[in-house]
Amino acid sequence: MRKQTEDRLILAIESSCDETAAAVVRNGREILSNVIYSQIALHTQFGGVVPEIASRKHIEKINQVIEQALQDADVTLQEIDGIAVTYGPGLVGALLVGVAEAKAISFATGIPLVGVHHISGHISANYIEHPDLEPPFVCLVASGGHSHLVVVKDYGEYEIIGRTRDDAAGEAFDKVARAIGLGYPGGPKIDKLAKEGNPEAIHFPRAKVAENEYDFSFSGLKSAVLNYLNSCQMKGEEVNRADVAASFQKSVTDVLVEHSLHAVKAFGFHKFAIAGGVASNSSLRAAFETECAKRGIEFYHPSPIYCTDNAAMIGVAGYYEYKKGVRHGFDLNAVPNLQL
Ligand code: KG4
Ligand code: ZN
């Protein structure tokens, strides 16, 4: 790769959950490399992420993943202008691996260190494939740990207007998947199975939160699915798992679409984006596509590979922080419950 003098290259590191990832990003929008080592296969046998195993695997893989990212981008460390790293939220032991690694590289080379918020990364994934997208806009972040409705006021500047009161959307997918015997991670498996089912077969509730019309609640829906499964079992009726998957997915989709697009209109925006692992759900994307078109709202979404955890998105968010002059010292620490 030939680096121009005005080019700014960010080496990004992400290790907040069960993906060990590194990427090189040019000028905040162009992904030169995006390496992801997924630990999913390792955690599947336990039905979810085991934090201790995740940390150990991150330690084992992180150097390899970073070297691969530099190699794929055809750059050397000498050409890197900033090191961006996720420092929260996430699993503390997992986060610490990325943070310690980023600090070590920064210390050894003198390259500035920039800590990045994981959710800011998810939102910023939208900038990768949409060169025209600039703030302000509304973004729905739906992942395994978060369901936030956010006004993106500027790069790295957010106002949360709605959040989940209990389970995150991805968490609901994972729990329902486990209940119908699909295993971990549930989201992609429900997505696939739902294609064979009837979304109108079973009516599951669409929860509203009285105090804030933009908040979400998914625990009632999860209980409704469990109750349905129990009652089928007690009556000796066979469960059509595809119908359960499709009906559950429809219920989540309806709530996310209704709350989000209501907020877009109420706050006077015309641009709407989705982010996070659940944003790769095919039914959710299709529903937003249709509903946004009907309401004259411009709809943005990252490719599935940039929806689930990756370092490219951290590099994008990190670039805009770097540009603003944000620099972190070697006292940067992992913050498992970091607020947006
Ligand atoms: O953003 P992400 O990779 O990690 C977190 O920051 O949490 O999101 C992972 C979550 C998991 O709960 C997973 O089941 C869900 O995203 N997910 C999906 C799909 N792909 C991943 N949920 C629904 N449909 C999908 N296709
Ligand atoms: Zn994530």
PDB file of C-alpha atoms and ligand atoms in Angstrom, residues 14 16-19 40 89-90 118-119 122 141-146 168-175 177 183-192 195 248-249 252 275-285 304 306-310 313, ligand 1:
ATOM      1  CA  GLU A  14     -11.408  -5.252  19.556  1.00  0.00           C
ATOM      2  CA  SER A  16     -14.732  -7.030  24.318  1.00  0.00           C
ATOM      3  CA  CYS A  17     -16.528 -10.381  24.058  1.00  0.00           C
ATOM      4  CA  ASP A  18     -15.810 -13.518  22.025  1.00  0.00           C
ATOM      5  CA  GLU A  19     -14.186 -12.096  18.893  1.00  0.00           C
ATOM      6  CA  ILE A  40     -17.994 -19.041  18.837  1.00  0.00           C
ATOM      7  CA  PRO A  89     -18.369  -1.948  27.719  1.00  0.00           C
ATOM      8  CA  GLY A  90     -17.801  -5.698  27.719  1.00  0.00           C
ATOM      9  CA  HIS A 118     -17.773  -0.383  21.769  1.00  0.00           C
ATOM     10  CA  ILE A 119     -21.243   0.984  20.945  1.00  0.00           C
ATOM     11  CA  HIS A 122     -21.125  -0.387  16.243  1.00  0.00           C
ATOM     12  CA  VAL A 141     -28.183  -0.348  18.294  1.00  0.00           C
ATOM     13  CA  ALA A 142     -29.324  -3.915  18.911  1.00  0.00           C
ATOM     14  CA  SER A 143     -26.695  -6.373  20.048  1.00  0.00           C
ATOM     15  CA  GLY A 144     -26.206  -9.148  22.564  1.00  0.00           C
ATOM     16  CA  GLY A 145     -25.716  -6.724  25.422  1.00  0.00           C
ATOM     17  CA  HIS A 146     -27.506  -3.548  24.271  1.00  0.00           C
ATOM     18  CA  ALA A 168     -31.231  -6.785  25.112  1.00  0.00           C
ATOM     19  CA  ALA A 169     -32.756  -7.854  21.788  1.00  0.00           C
ATOM     20  CA  GLY A 170     -29.855 -10.223  21.040  1.00  0.00           C
ATOM     21  CA  GLU A 171     -30.131 -11.717  24.503  1.00  0.00           C
ATOM     22  CA  ALA A 172     -33.813 -12.506  23.813  1.00  0.00           C
ATOM     23  CA  PHE A 173     -32.825 -14.201  20.536  1.00  0.00           C
ATOM     24  CA  ASP A 174     -30.192 -16.251  22.369  1.00  0.00           C
ATOM     25  CA  LYS A 175     -32.528 -17.296  25.207  1.00  0.00           C
ATOM     26  CA  ALA A 177     -33.018 -20.175  20.687  1.00  0.00           C
ATOM     27  CA  GLY A 183     -27.992 -23.588  20.723  1.00  0.00           C
ATOM     28  CA  TYR A 184     -25.627 -20.624  20.815  1.00  0.00           C
ATOM     29  CA  PRO A 185     -25.508 -18.055  19.277  1.00  0.00           C
ATOM     30  CA  GLY A 186     -29.245 -17.969  18.801  1.00  0.00           C
ATOM     31  CA  GLY A 187     -29.708 -14.973  16.519  1.00  0.00           C
ATOM     32  CA  PRO A 188     -28.438 -16.424  13.246  1.00  0.00           C
ATOM     33  CA  LYS A 189     -30.087 -19.793  13.969  1.00  0.00           C
ATOM     34  CA  ILE A 190     -33.514 -18.261  14.615  1.00  0.00           C
ATOM     35  CA  ASP A 191     -33.067 -16.070  11.534  1.00  0.00           C
ATOM     36  CA  LYS A 192     -32.501 -19.197   9.407  1.00  0.00           C
ATOM     37  CA  LYS A 195     -37.623 -18.605   7.028  1.00  0.00           C
ATOM     38  CA  PHE A 248     -40.959 -14.538  18.024  1.00  0.00           C
ATOM     39  CA  GLN A 249     -38.794 -12.800  15.416  1.00  0.00           C
ATOM     40  CA  VAL A 252     -39.137  -8.351  18.111  1.00  0.00           C
ATOM     41  CA  ALA A 275     -26.161  -1.379  14.136  1.00  0.00           C
ATOM     42  CA  GLY A 276     -25.086  -4.338  16.288  1.00  0.00           C
ATOM     43  CA  GLY A 277     -25.366  -8.089  15.851  1.00  0.00           C
ATOM     44  CA  VAL A 278     -29.179  -8.133  15.629  1.00  0.00           C
ATOM     45  CA  ALA A 279     -28.974  -5.592  12.779  1.00  0.00           C
ATOM     46  CA  SER A 280     -27.822  -8.468  10.581  1.00  0.00           C
ATOM     47  CA  ASN A 281     -31.222 -10.155  11.023  1.00  0.00           C
ATOM     48  CA  SER A 282     -32.757 -10.583   7.576  1.00  0.00           C
ATOM     49  CA  SER A 283     -36.370 -10.058   8.640  1.00  0.00           C
ATOM     50  CA  LEU A 284     -35.495  -6.907  10.615  1.00  0.00           C
ATOM     51  CA  ARG A 285     -33.590  -5.451   7.675  1.00  0.00           C
ATOM     52  CA  PRO A 304     -23.627  -8.363   8.245  1.00  0.00           C
ATOM     53  CA  TYR A 306     -19.722  -5.143  10.093  1.00  0.00           C
ATOM     54  CA  CYS A 307     -22.845  -5.667  12.282  1.00  0.00           C
ATOM     55  CA  THR A 308     -21.395  -8.329  14.562  1.00  0.00           C
ATOM     56  CA  ASP A 309     -18.235  -7.579  16.547  1.00  0.00           C
ATOM     57  CA  ASN A 310     -15.262  -6.501  14.443  1.00  0.00           C
ATOM     58  CA  MET A 313     -15.870  -0.340  13.212  1.00  0.00           C
TER      59      MET A 313
HETATM   60  O1  KG4 B   1     -22.905  -6.962  18.350  1.00  0.00           O
HETATM   61  P1  KG4 B   1     -22.650  -8.370  18.713  1.00  0.00           P
HETATM   62  O2  KG4 B   1     -21.793  -9.202  17.806  1.00  0.00           O
HETATM   63  O3  KG4 B   1     -22.008  -8.469  20.155  1.00  0.00           O
HETATM   64  C1  KG4 B   1     -22.368  -7.632  21.210  1.00  0.00           C
HETATM   65  O4  KG4 B   1     -21.803  -6.500  21.278  1.00  0.00           O
HETATM   66  O5  KG4 B   1     -23.239  -8.057  21.980  1.00  0.00           O
HETATM   67  O6  KG4 B   1     -24.080  -9.046  18.887  1.00  0.00           O
HETATM   68  C2  KG4 B   1     -24.247 -10.397  19.195  1.00  0.00           C
HETATM   69  C3  KG4 B   1     -25.725 -10.680  19.256  1.00  0.00           C
HETATM   70  C4  KG4 B   1     -26.043 -12.087  19.744  1.00  0.00           C
HETATM   71  O7  KG4 B   1     -27.044 -12.011  20.727  1.00  0.00           O
HETATM   72  C5  KG4 B   1     -26.558 -12.776  18.484  1.00  0.00           C
HETATM   73  O8  KG4 B   1     -27.497 -13.803  18.733  1.00  0.00           O
HETATM   74  C6  KG4 B   1     -27.188 -11.605  17.748  1.00  0.00           C
HETATM   75  O9  KG4 B   1     -26.323 -10.520  17.973  1.00  0.00           O
HETATM   76  N1  KG4 B   1     -27.300 -11.868  16.308  1.00  0.00           N
HETATM   77  C7  KG4 B   1     -28.472 -11.945  15.636  1.00  0.00           C
HETATM   78  C8  KG4 B   1     -28.148 -12.290  14.301  1.00  0.00           C
HETATM   79  N2  KG4 B   1     -26.798 -12.379  14.204  1.00  0.00           N
HETATM   80  C9  KG4 B   1     -26.291 -12.118  15.439  1.00  0.00           C
HETATM   81  N3  KG4 B   1     -29.730 -11.771  16.061  1.00  0.00           N
HETATM   82  C10 KG4 B   1     -30.708 -11.933  15.166  1.00  0.00           C
HETATM   83  N4  KG4 B   1     -30.493 -12.280  13.876  1.00  0.00           N
HETATM   84  C11 KG4 B   1     -29.245 -12.461  13.400  1.00  0.00           C
HETATM   85  N5  KG4 B   1     -29.043 -12.790  12.123  1.00  0.00           N
END
